[in-house]
PDB file of C-alpha atoms in Angstrom:
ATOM      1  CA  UNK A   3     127.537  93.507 100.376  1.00 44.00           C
ATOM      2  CA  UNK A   4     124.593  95.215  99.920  1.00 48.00           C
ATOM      3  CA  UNK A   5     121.981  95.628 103.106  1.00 49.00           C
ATOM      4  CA  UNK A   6     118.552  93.601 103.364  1.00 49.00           C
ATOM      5  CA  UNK A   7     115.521  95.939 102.840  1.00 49.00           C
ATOM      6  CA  UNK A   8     112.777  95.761 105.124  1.00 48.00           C
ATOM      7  CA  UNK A   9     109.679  95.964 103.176  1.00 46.00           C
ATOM      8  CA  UNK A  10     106.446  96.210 105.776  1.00 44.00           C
ATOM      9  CA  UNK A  11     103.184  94.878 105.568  1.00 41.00           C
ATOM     10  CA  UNK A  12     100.469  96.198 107.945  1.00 42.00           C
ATOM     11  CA  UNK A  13      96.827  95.729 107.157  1.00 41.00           C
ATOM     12  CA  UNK A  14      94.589  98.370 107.484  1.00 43.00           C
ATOM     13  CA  UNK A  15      90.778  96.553 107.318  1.00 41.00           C
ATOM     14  CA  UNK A  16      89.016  99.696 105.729  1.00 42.00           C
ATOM     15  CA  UNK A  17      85.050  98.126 105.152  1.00 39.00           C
ATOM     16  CA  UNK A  18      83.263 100.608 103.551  1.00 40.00           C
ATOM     17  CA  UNK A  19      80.242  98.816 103.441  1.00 40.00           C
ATOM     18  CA  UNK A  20      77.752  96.921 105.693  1.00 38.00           C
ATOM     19  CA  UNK A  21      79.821  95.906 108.951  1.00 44.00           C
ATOM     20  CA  UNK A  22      79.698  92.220 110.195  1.00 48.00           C
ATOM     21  CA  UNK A  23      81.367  91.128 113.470  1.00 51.00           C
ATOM     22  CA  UNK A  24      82.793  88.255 111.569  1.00 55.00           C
ATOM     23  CA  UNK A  25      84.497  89.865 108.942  1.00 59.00           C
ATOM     24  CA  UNK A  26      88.423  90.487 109.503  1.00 65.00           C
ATOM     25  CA  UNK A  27      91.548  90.151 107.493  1.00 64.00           C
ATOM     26  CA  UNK A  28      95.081  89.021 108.361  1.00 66.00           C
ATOM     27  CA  UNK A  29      98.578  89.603 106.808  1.00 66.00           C
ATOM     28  CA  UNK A  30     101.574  87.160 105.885  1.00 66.00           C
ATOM     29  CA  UNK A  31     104.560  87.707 106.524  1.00 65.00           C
ATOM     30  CA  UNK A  32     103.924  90.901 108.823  1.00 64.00           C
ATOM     31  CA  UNK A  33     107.661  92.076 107.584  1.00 65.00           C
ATOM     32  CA  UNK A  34     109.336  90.666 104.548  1.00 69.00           C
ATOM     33  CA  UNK A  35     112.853  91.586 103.954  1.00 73.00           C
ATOM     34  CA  UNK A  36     114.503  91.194 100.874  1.00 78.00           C
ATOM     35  CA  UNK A  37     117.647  92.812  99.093  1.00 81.00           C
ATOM     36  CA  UNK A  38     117.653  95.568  96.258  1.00 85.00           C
ATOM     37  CA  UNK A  39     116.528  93.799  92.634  1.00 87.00           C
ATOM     38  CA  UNK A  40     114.389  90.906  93.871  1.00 88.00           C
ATOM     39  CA  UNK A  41     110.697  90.520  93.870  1.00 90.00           C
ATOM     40  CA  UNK A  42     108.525  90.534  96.657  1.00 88.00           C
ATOM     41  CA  UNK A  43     105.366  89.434  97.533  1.00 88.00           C
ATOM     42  CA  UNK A  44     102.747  90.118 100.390  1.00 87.00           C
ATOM     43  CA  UNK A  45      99.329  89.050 100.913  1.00 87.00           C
ATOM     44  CA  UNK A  46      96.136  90.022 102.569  1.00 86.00           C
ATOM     45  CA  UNK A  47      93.394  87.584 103.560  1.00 85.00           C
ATOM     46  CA  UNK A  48      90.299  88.403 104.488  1.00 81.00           C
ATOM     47  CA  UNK A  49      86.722  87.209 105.371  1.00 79.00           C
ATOM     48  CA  UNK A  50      84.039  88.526 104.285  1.00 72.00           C
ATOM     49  CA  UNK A  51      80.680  86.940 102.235  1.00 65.00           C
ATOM     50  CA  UNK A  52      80.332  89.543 100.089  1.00 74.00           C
ATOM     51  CA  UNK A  53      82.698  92.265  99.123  1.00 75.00           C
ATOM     52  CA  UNK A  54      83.042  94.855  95.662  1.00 82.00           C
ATOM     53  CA  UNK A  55      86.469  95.316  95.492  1.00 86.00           C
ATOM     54  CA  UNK A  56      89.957  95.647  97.187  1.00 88.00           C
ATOM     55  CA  UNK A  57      92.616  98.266  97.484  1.00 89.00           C
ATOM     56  CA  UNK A  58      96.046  98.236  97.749  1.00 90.00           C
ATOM     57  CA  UNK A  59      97.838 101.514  99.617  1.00 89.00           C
ATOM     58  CA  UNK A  60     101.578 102.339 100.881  1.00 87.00           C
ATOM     59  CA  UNK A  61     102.224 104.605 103.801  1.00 85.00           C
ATOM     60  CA  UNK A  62     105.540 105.955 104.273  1.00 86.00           C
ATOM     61  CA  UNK A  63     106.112 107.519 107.961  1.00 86.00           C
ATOM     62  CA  UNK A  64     104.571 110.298 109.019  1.00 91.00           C
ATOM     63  CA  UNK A  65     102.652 110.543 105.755  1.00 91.00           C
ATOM     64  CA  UNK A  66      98.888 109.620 104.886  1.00 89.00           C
ATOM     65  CA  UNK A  67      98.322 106.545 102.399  1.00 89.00           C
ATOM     66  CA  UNK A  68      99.045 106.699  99.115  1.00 91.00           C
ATOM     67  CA  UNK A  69      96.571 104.763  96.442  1.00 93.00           C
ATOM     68  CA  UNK A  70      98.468 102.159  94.898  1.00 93.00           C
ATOM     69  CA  UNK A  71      95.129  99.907  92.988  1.00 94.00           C
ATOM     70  CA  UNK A  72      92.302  98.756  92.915  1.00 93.00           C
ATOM     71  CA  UNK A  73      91.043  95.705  91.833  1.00 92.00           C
ATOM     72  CA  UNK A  74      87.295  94.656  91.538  1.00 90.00           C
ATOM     73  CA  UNK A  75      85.773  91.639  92.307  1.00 86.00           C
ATOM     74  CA  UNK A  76      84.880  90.926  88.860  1.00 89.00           C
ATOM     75  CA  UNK A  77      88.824  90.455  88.229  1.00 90.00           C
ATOM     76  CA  UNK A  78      91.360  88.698  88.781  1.00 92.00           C
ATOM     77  CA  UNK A  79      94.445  90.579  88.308  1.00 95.00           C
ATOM     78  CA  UNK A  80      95.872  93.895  87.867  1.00 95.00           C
ATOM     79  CA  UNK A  81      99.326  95.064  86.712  1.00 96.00           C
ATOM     80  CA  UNK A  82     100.901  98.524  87.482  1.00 94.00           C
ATOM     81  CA  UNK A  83     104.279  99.627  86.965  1.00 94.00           C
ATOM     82  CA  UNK A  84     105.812  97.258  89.102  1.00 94.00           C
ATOM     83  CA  UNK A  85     103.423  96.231  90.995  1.00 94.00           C
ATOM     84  CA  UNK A  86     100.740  93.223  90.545  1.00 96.00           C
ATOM     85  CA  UNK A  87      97.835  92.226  92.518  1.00 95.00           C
ATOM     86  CA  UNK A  88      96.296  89.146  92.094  1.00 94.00           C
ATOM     87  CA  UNK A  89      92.624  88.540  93.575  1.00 90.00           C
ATOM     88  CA  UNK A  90      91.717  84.563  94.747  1.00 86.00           C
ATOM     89  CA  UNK A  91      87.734  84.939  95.918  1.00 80.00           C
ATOM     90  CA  UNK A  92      87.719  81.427  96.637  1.00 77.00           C
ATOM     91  CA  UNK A  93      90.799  81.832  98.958  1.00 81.00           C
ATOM     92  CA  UNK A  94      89.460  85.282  99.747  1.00 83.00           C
ATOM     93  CA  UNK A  95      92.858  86.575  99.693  1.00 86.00           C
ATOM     94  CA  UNK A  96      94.569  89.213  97.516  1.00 89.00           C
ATOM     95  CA  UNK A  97      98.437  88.704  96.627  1.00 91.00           C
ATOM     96  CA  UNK A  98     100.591  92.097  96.220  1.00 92.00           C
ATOM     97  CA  UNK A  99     103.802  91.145  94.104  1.00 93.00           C
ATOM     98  CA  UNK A 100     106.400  93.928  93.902  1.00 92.00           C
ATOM     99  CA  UNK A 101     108.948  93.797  90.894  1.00 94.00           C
ATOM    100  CA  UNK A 102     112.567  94.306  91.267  1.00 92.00           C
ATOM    101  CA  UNK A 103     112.740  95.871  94.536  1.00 89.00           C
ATOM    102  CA  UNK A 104     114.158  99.170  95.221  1.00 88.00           C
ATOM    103  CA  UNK A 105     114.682 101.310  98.473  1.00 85.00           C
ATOM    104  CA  UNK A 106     111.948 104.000  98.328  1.00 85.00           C
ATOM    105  CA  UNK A 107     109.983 100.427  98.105  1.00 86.00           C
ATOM    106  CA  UNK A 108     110.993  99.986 102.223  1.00 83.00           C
ATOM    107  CA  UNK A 109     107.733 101.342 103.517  1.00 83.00           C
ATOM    108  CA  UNK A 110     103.882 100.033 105.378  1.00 82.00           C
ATOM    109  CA  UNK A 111     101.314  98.455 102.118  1.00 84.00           C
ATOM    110  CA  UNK A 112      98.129  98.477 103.495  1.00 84.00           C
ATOM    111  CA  UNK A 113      94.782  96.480 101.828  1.00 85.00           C
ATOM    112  CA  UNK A 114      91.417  97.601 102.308  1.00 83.00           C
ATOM    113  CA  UNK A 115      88.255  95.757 101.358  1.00 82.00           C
ATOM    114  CA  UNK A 116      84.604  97.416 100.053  1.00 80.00           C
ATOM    115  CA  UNK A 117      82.289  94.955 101.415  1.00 75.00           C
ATOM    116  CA  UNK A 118      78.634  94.619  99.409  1.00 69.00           C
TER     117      UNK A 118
END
């Protein structure tokens, strides 16, 4: 029986733009564990009135963050290897869907929004 991967999501709110004191962004599910060969998803809300576009990063320990995409506001959805991010501005949330999961996949995605 094969072990349950852990794959982590922590949210890194990287505005690059104007700051507000109401603008924040959460994460759900915080950890999502699923085994080797199914698909996983993660998503990042966030709140902000205006914002240009939204990146997607993974951090493995003790390393920086790697750049996984980037997805403009103008769009809707972006495709990758494995990976797919989907952008809802009326839900102002951003869904990260990973493909056929694999161990090296076990690691911290982090989103980060560029606010107008």
């Amino acid at each position: 029986m094969e072990k349950a991967l852990v794959a982590s999501l922590l949210i890194l709110w990287l505005q690059l733009g104007w700051a507000r004191g109401e603008d924040k962004v959460e994460q759900n599910p915080p950890a999502l564990r699923v085994q080797k060969g199914q698909n996983g998803i993660m998503i990042c809300n966030f709140t902000s009135s205006a914002f240009n576009s939204l990146q997607w990063y993974r951090q493995d320990p003790g390393k920086g963050p790697v750049f996984l995409m980037l997805i403009y506001s103008s769009e809707m959805e972006k495709t990758q290897g494995r990976f797919t991010a989907k952008l809802n501005k009326v839900n102002q949330g951003s869904s990260l869907f990973i493909r056929d999961i694999q161990p090296g996949d076990s690691t911290t995605y982090l989103c980060a929004v560029e606010t107008q």
